[in-house]
């Protein structure tokens, strides 16, 4: 289950930036086409953060809608699944512009 | 400590790879680095020059150096803006690998599939057929065993085993250290057999030129739709075990159409690793990729 290693990555990034202070909130962004299941990240987060400064931090997950551009008719559009056709012309030649990313946005720490 | 990967000293660590630092800084926020010039505890010969004394590294943040971050002071809690890709560390090491492979002129392919699609069989056959033509090596990813590595070793090709234990994918760091087992100046093609898993390896760039997804006709034609990430991220799909088609109801055109939906410019070749059918197309593809 690779959500485990990804979540470990999230916790590592937070700890590196926490300046040794207790982390109260972690905000991450997950693109809808990243292949990552938010519930699984939530589940892994408590395991990965236990016994660290991020233990008991609140995890806020923001979903990022994916955007694509049709290579045939150039229409910009939201993309729900990687195999969806262009909403305008039906072509499958959609270039994914965003929505595959996973990012730690910010944290809040005790001051 | 190795500043490229952040590991402690390794007994058999080549630092060849330490000196192609043309990768860029991925972080979006500001950092202050102590300006340390780069030195390694062990002497080594460099096979090329570096122009600068100070190696500009992507650091790994395990250093104790201060970061400048925006401080939104609010009562007793402080907001720290990070904006860092969760895969940044892997991507950084993958870029590092990619630059190394490019410099050495090696075609590196990451073979991905569900368990049992025929990756190892295909490699055994390919390595035997191409011996004498190309100098190949193989990295074998496997959770527990070294069965596949032993099968590859029997072909006479250098092979390095990575056991991932519970890990369901290879990552760039594992590959970076595995390549230390080879003399990269003596290689044309490096095949990486990933852990049999159509989900997790899709997210982890290893620094390969392409992912090659192997799908066997016994798995069903809908796999590209069920595991779109993997097919979307691959540069070639090998439809394997086509020798079995007469015994199955597998719909080849339907499968190709599904794959095309997920990745409109995916190259697809029909092969049989056991009968040899279609392998000329695969070898032709390799030759074209090597020529790039
Ligand atoms: N009929 C037929 N069988 C094949 C072909 N390629 C592989 N096989 C068989 O499929 C089985 C699995 O092959 P492997 O090469 O071990 O598959 P793999 O993808 O390396 O498996 P893992 O490493 O466990 O994920 C073996 O019994 C092979 O003999 C093929 O082209 N045709
Ligand atoms: Mg295998
Ligand atoms: Zn996994
Ligand atoms: Zn269109
Ligand atoms: Zn994409
Ligand atoms: Zn190193
Ligand atoms: Zn390392
Ligand atoms: Zn140096
Ligand atoms: Zn930083």
CSV table of C-alpha atoms and ligand atoms in Angstrom, one decimal:
chain,number,residue,atom,x,y,z
A,1,UNK,CA,0.0,0.0,0.0
A,2,UNK,CA,1.9,3.0,-1.2
A,3,UNK,CA,-0.2,5.5,0.7
A,4,UNK,CA,1.9,4.4,3.6
A,5,UNK,CA,5.2,5.5,2.1
A,6,UNK,CA,3.6,8.7,0.7
A,7,UNK,CA,2.2,9.5,4.1
A,8,UNK,CA,5.6,8.9,5.6
A,9,UNK,CA,6.9,11.4,3.1
A,10,UNK,CA,4.3,13.9,4.2
A,11,UNK,CA,5.2,13.5,7.9
A,12,UNK,CA,8.9,13.8,7.0
A,13,UNK,CA,8.4,17.1,5.2
A,14,UNK,CA,6.4,18.5,8.1
A,15,UNK,CA,9.0,17.6,10.6
A,16,UNK,CA,11.7,19.1,8.6
A,17,UNK,CA,9.9,22.4,8.5
A,18,UNK,CA,8.5,22.5,12.1
A,19,UNK,CA,11.6,24.0,13.7
A,20,UNK,CA,11.3,21.4,16.4
A,21,UNK,CA,7.9,22.7,17.5
A,22,UNK,CA,4.8,20.7,18.0
A,23,UNK,CA,2.7,20.5,14.8
A,24,UNK,CA,-1.0,21.2,15.3
A,25,UNK,CA,-2.3,21.3,11.7
A,26,UNK,CA,-1.1,19.8,8.5
A,27,UNK,CA,-2.6,21.0,5.2
A,28,UNK,CA,-2.1,18.9,2.1
A,29,UNK,CA,-3.4,19.0,-1.5
A,30,UNK,CA,-4.2,15.9,-3.5
A,31,UNK,CA,-5.0,16.0,-7.1
A,32,UNK,CA,-8.0,13.9,-8.2
A,33,UNK,CA,-5.8,12.1,-10.8
A,34,UNK,CA,-2.9,11.4,-8.4
A,35,UNK,CA,-4.2,7.9,-7.8
A,36,UNK,CA,-4.1,8.5,-4.1
A,37,UNK,CA,-7.1,7.8,-1.9
A,38,UNK,CA,-7.5,10.6,0.7
A,39,UNK,CA,-9.1,8.2,3.2
A,40,UNK,CA,-6.1,6.0,3.0
A,41,UNK,CA,-3.8,8.9,3.7
A,42,UNK,CA,-5.9,9.9,6.7
A,43,UNK,CA,-5.7,6.3,7.9
A,44,UNK,CA,-1.9,6.2,7.5
A,45,UNK,CA,-1.3,9.6,9.0
A,46,UNK,CA,-2.0,8.7,12.6
A,47,UNK,CA,0.3,5.7,12.2
A,48,UNK,CA,3.1,7.6,10.6
A,49,UNK,CA,2.9,10.6,12.9
A,50,UNK,CA,2.7,8.7,16.2
A,51,UNK,CA,5.6,9.4,18.6
A,52,UNK,CA,6.6,12.5,16.5
A,53,UNK,CA,6.0,16.2,16.8
A,54,UNK,CA,3.1,15.7,14.4
A,55,UNK,CA,1.3,13.3,16.6
A,56,UNK,CA,-2.3,14.4,17.0
A,57,UNK,CA,-2.0,17.1,14.4
A,58,UNK,CA,-5.2,17.8,12.5
A,59,UNK,CA,-4.9,16.7,8.9
A,60,UNK,CA,-6.7,18.8,6.3
A,61,UNK,CA,-6.9,17.4,2.8
A,62,UNK,CA,-7.8,19.7,0.0
A,63,UNK,CA,-8.9,18.0,-3.3
A,64,UNK,CA,-7.5,19.6,-6.4
A,65,UNK,CA,-9.7,19.2,-9.5
A,66,UNK,CA,-7.9,18.1,-12.5
A,67,UNK,CA,-7.7,20.2,-15.7
A,68,UNK,CA,-6.9,19.0,-19.2
A,69,UNK,CA,-6.7,20.4,-22.7
A,70,UNK,CA,-7.9,18.5,-25.8
A,71,UNK,CA,-5.1,18.1,-28.3
A,72,UNK,CA,-7.6,17.9,-31.1
A,73,UNK,CA,-9.9,20.9,-30.4
A,74,UNK,CA,-7.9,22.7,-27.7
A,75,UNK,CA,-10.8,22.9,-25.3
A,76,UNK,CA,-9.8,23.4,-21.6
A,77,UNK,CA,-11.9,21.3,-19.3
A,78,UNK,CA,-12.1,19.6,-16.0
A,79,UNK,CA,-11.1,15.9,-16.1
A,80,UNK,CA,-12.6,13.4,-13.8
A,81,UNK,CA,-10.8,10.2,-14.9
A,82,UNK,CA,-7.8,9.5,-17.0
A,83,UNK,CA,-9.8,7.7,-19.6
A,84,UNK,CA,-12.6,10.3,-20.1
A,85,UNK,CA,-13.0,11.7,-23.6
A,86,UNK,CA,-13.0,15.4,-24.5
A,87,UNK,CA,-16.3,16.9,-23.4
A,88,UNK,CA,-16.4,18.9,-26.6
A,89,UNK,CA,-15.3,16.7,-29.5
A,90,UNK,CA,-15.1,13.2,-27.9
A,91,UNK,CA,-11.3,12.7,-28.6
A,92,UNK,CA,-9.3,10.7,-26.0
A,93,UNK,CA,-6.2,12.8,-26.7
A,94,UNK,CA,-6.5,14.9,-23.5
A,95,UNK,CA,-3.4,16.4,-22.1
A,96,UNK,CA,-3.5,16.5,-18.4
A,97,UNK,CA,-2.4,19.9,-17.2
A,98,UNK,CA,-3.0,19.5,-13.4
A,99,UNK,CA,-4.6,17.2,-10.9
A,100,UNK,CA,-1.8,14.6,-10.7
A,101,UNK,CA,0.0,16.5,-7.9
A,102,UNK,CA,0.3,15.8,-4.2
A,103,UNK,CA,1.7,18.6,-2.0
A,104,UNK,CA,2.2,19.6,1.6
A,105,UNK,CA,0.8,23.2,1.6
A,106,UNK,CA,1.4,24.4,5.1
A,107,UNK,CA,1.6,23.4,8.7
A,108,UNK,CA,0.7,25.2,11.9
A,109,UNK,CA,3.0,24.8,14.9
A,110,UNK,CA,2.9,25.9,18.5
A,111,UNK,CA,4.7,29.1,19.0
B,1,UNK,CA,27.1,11.5,4.8
B,2,UNK,CA,26.4,11.3,1.1
B,3,UNK,CA,24.9,14.7,0.3
B,4,UNK,CA,23.1,13.4,-2.8
B,5,UNK,CA,20.9,10.9,-1.0
B,6,UNK,CA,21.4,11.7,2.6
B,7,UNK,CA,22.6,8.2,3.5
B,8,UNK,CA,25.3,7.5,6.0
B,9,UNK,CA,28.6,6.2,4.6
B,10,UNK,CA,28.2,3.0,2.6
B,11,UNK,CA,31.1,0.6,2.5
B,12,UNK,CA,30.9,0.1,-1.2
B,13,UNK,CA,29.8,3.5,-2.2
B,14,UNK,CA,31.0,4.7,-5.6
B,15,UNK,CA,31.1,8.5,-5.8
B,16,UNK,CA,31.1,8.6,-9.5
B,17,UNK,CA,27.5,9.5,-9.4
B,18,UNK,CA,28.1,12.4,-7.0
B,19,UNK,CA,29.5,14.6,-9.8
B,20,UNK,CA,26.9,15.3,-12.3
B,21,UNK,CA,24.9,17.7,-10.2
B,22,UNK,CA,23.1,19.6,-12.9
B,23,UNK,CA,19.8,19.1,-11.3
B,24,UNK,CA,17.9,22.2,-10.2
B,25,UNK,CA,16.6,23.3,-6.9
B,26,UNK,CA,13.0,22.1,-6.6
B,27,UNK,CA,12.0,24.1,-3.5
B,28,UNK,CA,9.8,27.1,-4.1
B,29,UNK,CA,10.6,28.7,-0.8
B,30,UNK,CA,13.9,30.3,0.3
B,31,UNK,CA,16.6,28.5,2.1
B,32,UNK,CA,19.8,29.8,3.5
B,33,UNK,CA,22.6,27.2,3.0
B,34,UNK,CA,25.8,27.3,4.9
B,35,UNK,CA,28.2,27.5,2.0
B,36,UNK,CA,30.0,24.3,2.5
B,37,UNK,CA,32.0,23.0,-0.4
B,38,UNK,CA,31.5,19.4,-1.1
B,39,UNK,CA,34.0,16.8,0.1
B,40,UNK,CA,34.0,13.1,0.4
B,41,UNK,CA,35.7,11.2,3.1
B,42,UNK,CA,37.2,8.7,0.6
B,43,UNK,CA,39.4,9.3,-2.3
B,44,UNK,CA,38.0,8.5,-5.7
B,45,UNK,CA,38.9,9.2,-9.3
B,46,UNK,CA,36.6,11.4,-11.3
B,47,UNK,CA,35.9,10.5,-14.8
B,48,UNK,CA,35.0,14.1,-15.7
B,49,UNK,CA,35.6,17.6,-14.5
B,50,UNK,CA,33.4,19.6,-12.4
B,51,UNK,CA,33.7,23.3,-13.0
B,52,UNK,CA,32.6,24.6,-9.7
B,53,UNK,CA,34.0,23.8,-6.3
B,54,UNK,CA,30.8,24.3,-4.6
B,55,UNK,CA,28.3,21.6,-5.7
B,56,UNK,CA,24.9,23.0,-5.7
B,57,UNK,CA,22.8,20.2,-4.3
B,58,UNK,CA,19.2,19.7,-3.8
B,59,UNK,CA,19.4,19.3,-0.1
B,60,UNK,CA,17.4,16.9,1.8
B,61,UNK,CA,16.4,19.0,4.7
B,62,UNK,CA,17.9,16.7,7.2
B,63,UNK,CA,20.5,19.3,7.8
B,64,UNK,CA,20.1,21.6,10.7
B,65,UNK,CA,20.3,24.7,8.5
B,66,UNK,CA,17.8,27.5,9.0
B,67,UNK,CA,14.9,27.9,6.6
B,68,UNK,CA,13.3,31.2,5.8
B,69,UNK,CA,9.6,30.6,5.8
B,70,UNK,CA,6.8,33.0,5.8
B,71,UNK,CA,5.6,33.5,9.4
B,72,UNK,CA,2.0,34.3,9.8
B,73,UNK,CA,2.0,35.0,13.5
B,74,UNK,CA,-1.4,34.3,14.9
B,75,UNK,CA,-1.7,34.0,18.7
B,76,UNK,CA,0.2,31.1,19.8
B,77,UNK,CA,0.3,29.1,16.7
B,78,UNK,CA,2.5,29.9,13.7
B,79,UNK,CA,1.7,29.0,10.1
B,80,UNK,CA,4.6,27.7,8.0
B,81,UNK,CA,4.2,27.7,4.3
B,82,UNK,CA,5.7,24.7,2.7
B,83,UNK,CA,4.3,24.1,-0.8
B,84,UNK,CA,6.5,21.0,-1.2
B,85,UNK,CA,5.6,18.0,-3.5
B,86,UNK,CA,5.2,14.9,-1.5
B,87,UNK,CA,7.2,13.0,-4.0
B,88,UNK,CA,9.9,15.8,-4.2
B,89,UNK,CA,12.6,13.7,-2.6
B,90,UNK,CA,11.9,10.8,-4.9
B,91,UNK,CA,11.7,13.1,-8.0
B,92,UNK,CA,14.9,14.8,-7.1
B,93,UNK,CA,16.8,11.5,-6.9
B,94,UNK,CA,15.1,10.3,-10.1
B,95,UNK,CA,16.3,13.4,-11.9
B,96,UNK,CA,19.7,12.7,-10.5
B,97,UNK,CA,19.6,9.1,-11.9
B,98,UNK,CA,18.2,10.3,-15.2
B,99,UNK,CA,21.1,12.8,-15.6
B,100,UNK,CA,23.6,10.0,-14.8
B,101,UNK,CA,22.0,7.6,-17.2
B,102,UNK,CA,22.0,10.3,-19.9
B,103,UNK,CA,25.6,11.1,-19.3
B,104,UNK,CA,26.5,7.4,-19.6
B,105,UNK,CA,24.4,7.0,-22.6
B,106,UNK,CA,22.3,4.1,-21.1
B,107,UNK,CA,18.8,3.3,-22.1
B,108,UNK,CA,16.9,2.6,-18.8
B,109,UNK,CA,13.5,0.9,-18.9
B,110,UNK,CA,11.2,0.3,-15.9
B,111,UNK,CA,9.2,-2.8,-16.4
B,112,UNK,CA,5.9,-2.7,-14.6
B,113,UNK,CA,2.9,-5.1,-14.5
B,114,UNK,CA,0.7,-7.1,-12.2
B,115,UNK,CA,2.3,-10.3,-10.8
B,116,UNK,CA,3.0,-13.0,-13.3
B,117,UNK,CA,2.5,-11.1,-16.6
B,118,UNK,CA,5.8,-12.5,-17.8
B,119,UNK,CA,8.4,-9.7,-17.1
B,120,UNK,CA,11.1,-12.1,-16.1
B,121,UNK,CA,10.4,-14.5,-18.9
B,122,UNK,CA,10.5,-11.7,-21.4
B,123,UNK,CA,13.8,-10.4,-19.9
B,124,UNK,CA,15.4,-13.8,-20.0
B,125,UNK,CA,14.5,-14.2,-23.7
B,126,UNK,CA,15.4,-10.7,-24.6
B,127,UNK,CA,18.8,-10.9,-22.9
B,128,UNK,CA,19.7,-14.1,-24.6
B,129,UNK,CA,18.5,-12.8,-28.0
B,130,UNK,CA,20.4,-9.5,-27.7
B,131,UNK,CA,23.6,-10.9,-26.1
B,132,UNK,CA,26.4,-9.9,-28.4
B,133,UNK,CA,24.5,-6.9,-29.7
B,134,UNK,CA,24.0,-4.8,-26.6
B,135,UNK,CA,25.6,-4.8,-23.2
B,136,UNK,CA,22.7,-5.2,-20.7
B,137,UNK,CA,22.2,-5.3,-17.0
B,138,UNK,CA,19.2,-5.9,-14.8
B,139,UNK,CA,17.9,-4.6,-11.5
B,140,UNK,CA,15.4,-7.0,-10.0
B,141,UNK,CA,12.8,-5.7,-7.6
B,142,UNK,CA,11.0,-8.3,-5.5
B,143,UNK,CA,9.4,-8.2,-2.1
B,144,UNK,CA,10.9,-11.3,-0.7
B,145,UNK,CA,12.8,-13.7,-3.0
B,146,UNK,CA,15.8,-13.6,-5.3
B,147,UNK,CA,14.2,-16.2,-7.7
B,148,UNK,CA,14.0,-13.7,-10.6
B,149,UNK,CA,17.6,-12.5,-10.0
B,150,UNK,CA,18.8,-16.0,-10.2
B,151,UNK,CA,16.9,-16.6,-13.5
B,152,UNK,CA,18.5,-13.5,-14.9
B,153,UNK,CA,22.0,-14.4,-13.6
B,154,UNK,CA,21.7,-17.7,-15.6
B,155,UNK,CA,21.6,-15.7,-18.8
B,156,UNK,CA,25.1,-14.3,-17.9
B,157,UNK,CA,24.0,-10.7,-17.6
B,158,UNK,CA,24.9,-8.7,-14.5
B,159,UNK,CA,22.0,-8.4,-12.1
B,160,UNK,CA,21.4,-6.6,-8.8
B,161,UNK,CA,18.6,-7.7,-6.5
B,162,UNK,CA,16.6,-5.2,-4.5
B,163,UNK,CA,14.3,-6.8,-1.9
B,164,UNK,CA,11.6,-4.3,-0.9
B,165,UNK,CA,10.3,-6.3,2.0
B,166,UNK,CA,6.8,-5.0,2.6
B,167,UNK,CA,7.4,-2.2,0.1
B,168,UNK,CA,5.2,-2.5,-2.9
B,169,UNK,CA,7.3,-0.5,-5.4
B,170,UNK,CA,10.9,0.5,-6.1
B,171,UNK,CA,11.9,4.1,-5.6
B,172,UNK,CA,14.6,6.2,-7.0
B,173,UNK,CA,16.8,6.0,-4.0
B,174,UNK,CA,16.9,2.2,-4.2
B,175,UNK,CA,17.8,2.3,-7.8
B,176,UNK,CA,20.5,4.9,-7.3
B,177,UNK,CA,22.3,2.6,-4.9
B,178,UNK,CA,21.6,-0.5,-7.0
B,179,UNK,CA,23.4,1.1,-10.0
B,180,UNK,CA,26.5,1.3,-7.9
B,181,UNK,CA,26.8,-2.5,-8.5
B,182,UNK,CA,27.5,-1.9,-12.2
B,183,UNK,CA,30.2,-0.4,-14.3
B,184,UNK,CA,27.9,2.1,-16.1
B,185,UNK,CA,30.5,2.9,-18.7
B,186,UNK,CA,30.1,-0.7,-20.0
B,187,UNK,CA,26.3,-0.6,-20.4
B,188,UNK,CA,23.9,0.1,-23.3
B,189,UNK,CA,20.6,-1.0,-21.7
B,190,UNK,CA,19.6,-1.3,-18.0
B,191,UNK,CA,16.3,-3.1,-17.4
B,192,UNK,CA,14.6,-2.6,-14.1
B,193,UNK,CA,12.0,-5.2,-13.2
B,194,UNK,CA,9.7,-3.5,-10.7
B,195,UNK,CA,7.6,-5.2,-8.1
B,196,UNK,CA,4.6,-7.0,-9.6
B,197,UNK,CA,1.9,-4.4,-8.9
B,198,UNK,CA,-0.2,-2.3,-11.2
B,199,UNK,CA,-0.8,0.5,-8.7
B,200,UNK,CA,2.1,1.7,-6.6
B,201,UNK,CA,5.0,1.7,-9.1
B,202,UNK,CA,3.1,4.2,-11.2
B,203,UNK,CA,3.8,7.0,-8.9
B,204,UNK,CA,7.5,6.5,-8.4
B,205,UNK,CA,9.8,7.9,-11.1
B,206,UNK,CA,13.1,5.9,-11.0
B,207,UNK,CA,14.9,8.1,-13.6
B,208,UNK,CA,14.0,5.7,-16.5
B,209,UNK,CA,13.5,6.7,-20.1
B,210,UNK,CA,10.2,4.9,-20.1
B,211,UNK,CA,8.0,2.7,-18.1
B,212,UNK,CA,7.2,-0.4,-20.1
B,213,UNK,CA,3.9,-1.9,-19.0
B,214,UNK,CA,3.5,-5.6,-19.6
B,215,UNK,CA,0.0,-6.9,-19.8
B,216,UNK,CA,-0.7,-10.5,-20.4
B,217,UNK,CA,-3.8,-11.7,-22.3
B,218,UNK,CA,-4.9,-13.8,-19.4
B,219,UNK,CA,-5.6,-10.7,-17.3
B,220,UNK,CA,-8.6,-9.3,-19.1
B,221,UNK,CA,-8.8,-6.5,-21.6
B,222,UNK,CA,-10.2,-3.9,-19.2
B,223,UNK,CA,-7.0,-3.6,-17.1
B,224,UNK,CA,-6.0,-0.2,-18.7
B,225,UNK,CA,-9.2,1.3,-17.4
B,226,UNK,CA,-8.9,-0.3,-14.0
B,227,UNK,CA,-5.3,0.8,-13.5
B,228,UNK,CA,-5.2,4.0,-15.6
B,229,UNK,CA,-2.3,5.6,-13.8
B,230,UNK,CA,0.1,2.9,-14.9
B,231,UNK,CA,-1.0,2.9,-18.5
B,232,UNK,CA,-1.1,6.7,-18.6
B,233,UNK,CA,2.5,6.9,-17.4
B,234,UNK,CA,4.0,4.2,-19.7
B,235,UNK,CA,5.7,4.8,-23.0
B,236,UNK,CA,5.1,1.2,-24.3
B,237,UNK,CA,2.7,-1.5,-23.6
B,238,UNK,CA,3.7,-5.1,-24.3
B,239,UNK,CA,0.7,-7.3,-24.7
B,240,UNK,CA,2.3,-10.6,-23.7
B,241,UNK,CA,1.3,-14.3,-23.9
B,242,UNK,CA,-0.4,-13.9,-27.3
B,243,UNK,CA,0.4,-17.5,-28.0
B,244,UNK,CA,-2.5,-18.3,-25.6
B,245,UNK,CA,-5.1,-16.2,-27.6
B,246,UNK,CA,-6.6,-19.3,-29.3
B,247,UNK,CA,-7.6,-20.6,-25.9
B,248,UNK,CA,-9.1,-17.4,-24.6
B,249,UNK,CA,-11.9,-14.9,-25.4
B,250,UNK,CA,-9.5,-12.0,-24.9
B,251,UNK,CA,-10.5,-9.1,-27.3
B,252,UNK,CA,-7.2,-7.6,-28.5
B,253,UNK,CA,-8.7,-4.6,-30.4
B,254,UNK,CA,-10.9,-3.8,-27.4
B,255,UNK,CA,-7.9,-3.9,-25.1
B,256,UNK,CA,-5.9,-1.6,-27.4
B,257,UNK,CA,-8.8,0.8,-27.6
B,258,UNK,CA,-9.1,1.0,-23.8
B,259,UNK,CA,-5.3,1.6,-23.5
B,260,UNK,CA,-5.6,4.3,-26.1
B,261,UNK,CA,-8.2,6.1,-24.1
B,262,UNK,CA,-5.9,6.3,-21.1
B,263,UNK,CA,-2.9,7.2,-23.1
B,264,UNK,CA,-3.6,8.3,-26.6
B,265,UNK,CA,-0.1,7.9,-27.9
B,266,UNK,CA,0.9,4.7,-26.1
B,267,UNK,CA,2.8,2.3,-28.4
B,268,UNK,CA,1.5,-1.2,-28.2
B,269,UNK,CA,3.2,-4.4,-29.3
B,270,UNK,CA,1.8,-7.9,-29.2
B,271,UNK,CA,4.4,-10.5,-28.1
B,272,UNK,CA,4.9,-13.9,-26.7
B,273,UNK,CA,7.9,-14.3,-24.4
B,274,UNK,CA,7.8,-18.1,-24.7
B,275,UNK,CA,7.1,-18.6,-28.5
B,276,UNK,CA,9.1,-15.5,-29.5
B,277,UNK,CA,6.2,-14.2,-31.6
B,278,UNK,CA,6.4,-10.4,-32.1
B,279,UNK,CA,9.7,-10.0,-30.3
B,280,UNK,CA,11.3,-8.4,-33.4
B,281,UNK,CA,9.0,-5.5,-32.9
B,282,UNK,CA,10.2,-5.1,-29.3
B,283,UNK,CA,13.8,-5.3,-30.4
B,284,UNK,CA,13.2,-2.7,-33.1
B,285,UNK,CA,11.6,-0.5,-30.5
B,286,UNK,CA,14.7,-0.9,-28.3
B,287,UNK,CA,17.0,-0.1,-31.2
B,288,UNK,CA,15.0,3.1,-32.0
B,289,UNK,CA,15.1,4.2,-28.4
B,290,UNK,CA,18.8,3.6,-28.2
B,291,UNK,CA,19.3,5.8,-31.2
B,292,UNK,CA,17.6,8.8,-29.6
C,1,LIG,N1,2.1,-19.1,-22.5
C,1,LIG,C1,2.9,-18.1,-22.1
C,1,LIG,N2,3.3,-18.1,-20.8
C,1,LIG,C2,4.2,-17.1,-20.4
C,1,LIG,C3,4.6,-16.2,-21.3
C,1,LIG,N3,5.4,-15.3,-20.6
C,1,LIG,C4,5.5,-15.8,-19.4
C,1,LIG,N4,4.8,-16.9,-19.2
C,1,LIG,C5,4.5,-17.7,-18.0
C,1,LIG,O1,3.9,-16.9,-17.0
C,1,LIG,C6,4.4,-17.2,-15.7
C,1,LIG,C7,4.9,-16.0,-15.0
C,1,LIG,O2,6.0,-15.5,-15.7
C,1,LIG,P1,7.1,-14.6,-15.0
C,1,LIG,O3,8.1,-14.2,-16.1
C,1,LIG,O4,7.7,-15.2,-13.8
C,1,LIG,O5,6.2,-13.3,-14.7
C,1,LIG,P2,6.7,-12.0,-13.9
C,1,LIG,O6,5.9,-10.9,-14.4
C,1,LIG,O7,8.1,-11.9,-13.9
C,1,LIG,O8,6.1,-12.3,-12.4
C,1,LIG,P3,6.5,-11.5,-11.0
C,1,LIG,O9,7.9,-11.2,-11.0
C,1,LIG,O10,6.2,-12.5,-10.0
C,1,LIG,O11,5.6,-10.4,-11.0
C,1,LIG,C8,5.5,-18.3,-15.9
C,1,LIG,O12,4.9,-19.5,-15.7
C,1,LIG,C9,5.9,-18.1,-17.4
C,1,LIG,O13,6.3,-19.3,-18.0
C,1,LIG,C10,4.1,-16.2,-22.7
C,1,LIG,O14,4.5,-15.4,-23.5
C,1,LIG,N5,3.3,-17.2,-23.0
C,2,LIG,MG1,9.4,-11.6,-12.3
C,3,LIG,ZN1,1.2,-0.1,-2.6
C,4,LIG,ZN1,-11.8,18.0,-28.1
C,5,LIG,ZN1,-0.1,12.7,-17.0
C,6,LIG,ZN1,26.0,8.4,-2.6
C,7,LIG,ZN1,21.4,6.7,-0.2
C,8,LIG,ZN1,33.2,16.5,-5.9
C,9,LIG,ZN1,12.5,23.8,2.9
